[in-house]
Amino acid sequence: MTTVRGARARARDEVTAAIKDEARRQLAAEGAAKLSLRAVARELGMVSSALYRYFPSRDDLLTALIVDAYDALGAAAEAALHATGAAFSAGAPAAAPVTSDTGASAATRATPGAGASAASPGPAVPGASATPGAPPTAGAPPTPGASDPGGPQVTPRGWWVVVCRAVREWAKAHPHEYALIYGSPVPGYSAPQATVAPASRAAHVLLAVLREAHRTDGVAPPPLAADLRAEGERLAAELAPDLPPALVLAFVGAWCQLFGLVSFEVFGHFHRVVEDPEAFFTHAADRLGRDLGLLR
């Protein structure tokens, strides 16, 4: 009986994977708004009633694709930090993520253009599940060197840049999945709570870098403006109570700018503007780290 159940589970996993693969193909060809369960079933030679046993609605299928994309992005960020030899963990946030009722309009309250994505944890955005095709990787880092802010260095700002570069590389390698989670909202879709933890994964890696910098006196946050003190204290209490409010507020701004840089490149807005996007991004990410107050 156990063998039979195991075979059924494997068969279900295979069909589920095939459905998601076809959905991703349609996502790339038509966009998330036109994703159709009937069209997916037709391409797979299934009757639509059979597909509904795996995904009861289009929104359920979209949610599965969104979770996969966030998890793959988070895994790429985690792998990049691990590859530097950093001796600390990018674990769970110090406080539970704060959700909102804005549905799919924002993956995180502070994440720019987080379109079809999550149910809104705070700006922290936390894998193991992969998006279509290849497993998530951070790409090959450049040779380490004091003059290379993108190289794997055992400094907080070096870690910060390496993780930012991993986010960019994943987005470039998976532009349609990136558009699903950081592009325009999908009409009629409201992301459920199940998307919150995956959506928080990548930013937990950067928050871990800031925590290590704070622990080792490697960060001097910018001053907290008087009219932003209440906002900074609220964000710190919700997202990272172990970090100074000024640092958490600066992180929210840096997180938004990071995805602004990535989105401009992925969506083609740097065309005929920036001729060396890799160097431009690396130094922009380093500047974000400096603006956060990372000292080295």
XYZ file of C-alpha atoms in Angstrom:
296
model
C 0.000 0.000 0.000
C 2.855 2.398 0.835
C 4.465 1.661 -2.539
C 1.213 2.430 -4.336
C 0.794 5.729 -2.445
C 4.398 6.626 -3.237
C 3.869 5.975 -6.943
C 0.722 8.086 -6.914
C 2.523 10.923 -5.167
C 5.346 10.819 -7.725
C 2.845 10.820 -10.576
C 1.037 13.774 -9.064
C 4.309 15.651 -8.632
C 5.201 15.027 -12.267
C 1.843 16.269 -13.521
C 2.014 19.296 -11.236
C 5.476 20.141 -12.572
C 4.268 19.764 -16.165
C 1.323 22.073 -15.499
C 3.576 24.735 -13.996
C 6.104 24.421 -16.829
C 3.373 24.963 -19.422
C 1.968 27.846 -17.388
C 5.394 29.485 -17.348
C 5.637 29.070 -21.098
C 2.292 30.803 -21.495
C 3.359 33.425 -18.996
C 6.332 34.275 -21.199
C 4.252 34.292 -24.372
C 1.051 35.989 -23.216
C 1.635 37.527 -19.790
C 0.112 36.685 -16.429
C -3.191 38.420 -17.135
C -3.949 35.986 -19.982
C -2.999 32.811 -18.136
C -5.796 30.267 -18.643
C -6.269 26.862 -17.058
C -8.180 25.681 -20.101
C -5.316 26.706 -22.392
C -2.801 24.947 -20.157
C -4.930 21.796 -20.116
C -5.313 21.893 -23.890
C -1.563 22.148 -24.469
C -0.934 19.223 -22.121
C -3.646 17.066 -23.706
C -5.692 17.089 -20.506
C -9.355 17.767 -20.017
C -9.844 20.905 -17.950
C -11.725 19.001 -15.243
C -8.607 16.879 -14.655
C -6.377 19.945 -14.335
C -8.736 21.443 -11.753
C -7.860 18.553 -9.452
C -4.337 19.989 -9.280
C -5.141 23.711 -9.352
C -8.772 24.569 -8.590
C -8.478 28.023 -10.142
C -6.210 30.279 -12.152
C -5.338 32.119 -8.955
C -4.145 28.904 -7.322
C -1.839 28.287 -10.264
C -0.597 31.883 -10.202
C 0.127 31.580 -6.493
C 2.186 28.423 -7.081
C 4.223 30.201 -9.768
C 4.716 33.248 -7.535
C 5.880 31.140 -4.591
C 8.317 29.273 -6.842
C 9.713 32.550 -8.184
C 10.171 34.121 -4.764
C 11.763 30.957 -3.408
C 14.182 30.775 -6.316
C 15.172 34.419 -5.898
C 15.652 33.855 -2.177
C 17.720 30.748 -2.809
C 19.968 32.680 -5.201
C 20.543 35.367 -2.577
C 21.256 32.788 0.125
C 23.645 30.860 -2.112
C 25.530 34.041 -2.987
C 26.048 34.939 0.659
C 27.066 31.374 1.504
C 29.623 31.388 -1.336
C 31.440 34.323 0.276
C 32.202 32.159 3.303
C 30.164 34.389 5.607
C 29.999 32.713 8.996
C 26.481 33.822 9.903
C 23.029 32.731 8.857
C 20.424 34.559 6.807
C 17.659 33.105 8.894
C 14.129 34.136 9.749
C 13.259 37.718 10.642
C 13.324 38.832 14.237
C 9.661 39.758 14.055
C 6.778 38.243 12.163
C 6.245 39.919 8.797
C 3.420 42.402 8.714
C 0.760 41.709 6.157
C -1.610 44.134 4.539
C -4.843 43.875 2.640
C -3.438 45.291 -0.580
C -3.396 41.845 -2.159
C -1.302 41.447 -5.266
C -0.526 45.098 -5.725
C 2.679 44.879 -3.687
C 4.984 42.087 -2.716
C 6.161 44.136 0.205
C 4.984 47.449 1.424
C 8.334 48.945 0.500
C 9.075 46.938 -2.615
C 8.786 48.963 -5.828
C 6.470 47.640 -8.507
C 5.888 44.350 -6.752
C 3.097 43.560 -9.100
C 1.500 40.149 -9.287
C 3.193 39.061 -6.188
C 2.872 38.597 -2.511
C 0.396 39.281 0.197
C 2.628 42.012 1.566
C 5.120 41.299 4.277
C 7.113 44.370 5.216
C 10.035 45.439 3.071
C 11.892 42.379 4.047
C 11.338 40.065 1.358
C 12.546 35.419 2.592
C 14.846 28.520 -1.112
C 14.671 25.700 -2.065
C 12.093 25.390 -4.790
C 13.343 26.377 -8.173
C 11.804 28.217 -11.024
C 11.641 26.650 -14.458
C 14.678 25.238 -16.080
C 17.818 25.693 -14.080
C 18.310 25.689 -10.321
C 18.794 29.126 -8.796
C 22.379 30.303 -8.772
C 24.060 33.547 -7.986
C 26.262 33.478 -11.056
C 30.044 33.404 -11.055
C 31.431 36.175 -8.847
C 34.426 38.150 -10.072
C 37.873 37.656 -8.666
C 38.084 39.147 -5.171
C 39.983 42.373 -4.770
C 40.001 45.512 -2.717
C 39.057 47.566 -5.759
C 36.214 45.273 -6.756
C 33.098 45.913 -4.634
C 31.346 43.001 -6.353
C 33.899 40.366 -5.398
C 33.376 37.918 -2.528
C 34.857 39.817 0.391
C 34.579 39.216 4.113
C 33.240 42.701 4.750
C 29.645 43.779 5.259
C 29.605 46.023 2.215
C 31.207 43.298 0.135
C 28.510 40.841 1.285
C 25.832 43.412 0.531
C 27.061 43.908 -3.039
C 27.419 40.181 -3.687
C 23.810 39.550 -2.642
C 22.545 42.507 -4.691
C 24.386 41.138 -7.722
C 22.778 37.739 -7.172
C 19.335 39.357 -7.209
C 20.192 41.062 -10.503
C 21.581 37.897 -12.084
C 18.516 35.875 -11.128
C 16.207 38.536 -12.535
C 18.136 38.662 -15.813
C 18.063 34.865 -16.107
C 14.320 34.674 -15.298
C 12.784 37.890 -16.666
C 9.233 36.548 -16.932
C 9.229 35.184 -13.394
C 10.735 38.473 -12.216
C 7.969 40.369 -14.016
C 5.395 38.157 -12.317
C 6.576 39.152 -8.844
C 7.871 42.691 -9.446
C 5.914 43.863 -12.471
C 2.395 45.162 -12.934
C -0.414 43.713 -10.793
C -2.434 40.911 -12.343
C -6.022 42.124 -12.728
C -8.374 40.355 -10.354
C -5.626 38.497 -8.461
C -5.192 38.869 -4.708
C -2.182 37.086 -3.267
C -2.808 34.867 -0.237
C -0.857 34.590 3.003
C 1.089 31.652 1.555
C 3.176 34.087 -0.481
C 4.403 36.091 2.515
C 7.288 33.900 3.702
C 8.724 33.271 0.222
C 8.389 36.982 -0.595
C 10.398 37.819 2.526
C 13.277 35.494 1.799
C 15.748 37.532 -0.257
C 15.608 40.585 1.992
C 16.253 38.452 5.071
C 19.658 37.776 3.533
C 20.422 41.495 3.296
C 19.033 42.058 6.784
C 21.379 39.343 8.021
C 24.285 41.306 6.527
C 23.125 44.427 8.360
C 22.749 42.498 11.605
C 26.312 41.213 11.309
C 27.587 44.694 10.525
C 25.690 46.077 13.524
C 27.049 43.331 15.772
C 30.641 44.065 14.751
C 30.315 47.878 14.769
C 30.649 47.897 10.997
C 27.734 50.216 10.291
C 26.979 53.839 11.099
C 23.392 54.521 9.972
C 22.517 57.959 8.651
C 20.747 60.304 11.069
C 17.033 59.728 11.508
C 15.097 62.856 10.559
C 12.720 64.067 13.241
C 9.676 63.793 10.985
C 10.571 60.168 10.169
C 11.305 59.019 13.712
C 7.868 57.528 14.289
C 8.002 55.766 10.907
C 11.477 54.404 11.614
C 10.487 53.141 15.050
C 7.359 51.482 13.678
C 9.277 49.751 10.872
C 11.998 48.604 13.253
C 9.429 47.181 15.664
C 7.682 45.306 12.870
C 10.646 44.140 10.801
C 13.865 44.086 12.809
C 13.530 45.108 16.457
C 17.179 44.205 17.020
C 18.361 46.956 14.636
C 18.318 50.739 15.118
C 15.272 52.460 13.584
C 17.553 54.663 11.459
C 19.170 51.596 9.911
C 15.853 49.852 9.234
C 14.425 52.957 7.591
C 17.556 53.319 5.450
C 17.282 49.647 4.512
C 13.720 50.120 3.261
C 14.928 52.907 0.979
C 17.892 50.866 -0.239
C 15.637 47.854 -0.904
C 13.384 49.999 -3.081
C 16.356 51.428 -4.967
C 17.850 47.980 -5.503
C 14.731 46.740 -7.249
C 14.412 49.986 -9.137
C 17.875 49.360 -10.603
C 17.041 45.744 -11.415
C 13.660 46.590 -12.938
C 15.066 49.351 -15.140
C 17.538 46.871 -16.620
C 15.219 43.858 -16.905
C 12.421 45.916 -18.465
C 14.749 47.602 -20.965
C 14.772 51.153 -19.608
C 18.571 51.345 -19.693
C 18.643 50.730 -23.446
C 20.863 53.351 -25.111
C 21.426 54.932 -21.698
C 23.782 52.668 -19.746
C 26.377 50.916 -21.915
C 28.038 48.835 -19.181
C 25.123 47.766 -16.958
C 27.152 45.273 -14.915
C 29.746 47.817 -13.810
C 27.032 50.434 -13.342
C 24.970 48.119 -11.151
C 27.933 46.931 -9.073
C 28.988 50.443 -8.189
C 25.387 51.547 -7.610
C 24.908 48.638 -5.197
C 28.124 49.584 -3.426
C 26.847 53.153 -3.120
C 23.615 51.847 -1.590
C 25.710 50.036 0.999
C 27.682 53.217 1.736
C 24.478 55.216 2.071
C 23.202 52.653 4.560
C 26.293 53.360 6.610
C 28.229 50.147 5.928
C 31.761 51.205 6.788
C 33.721 48.590 4.844
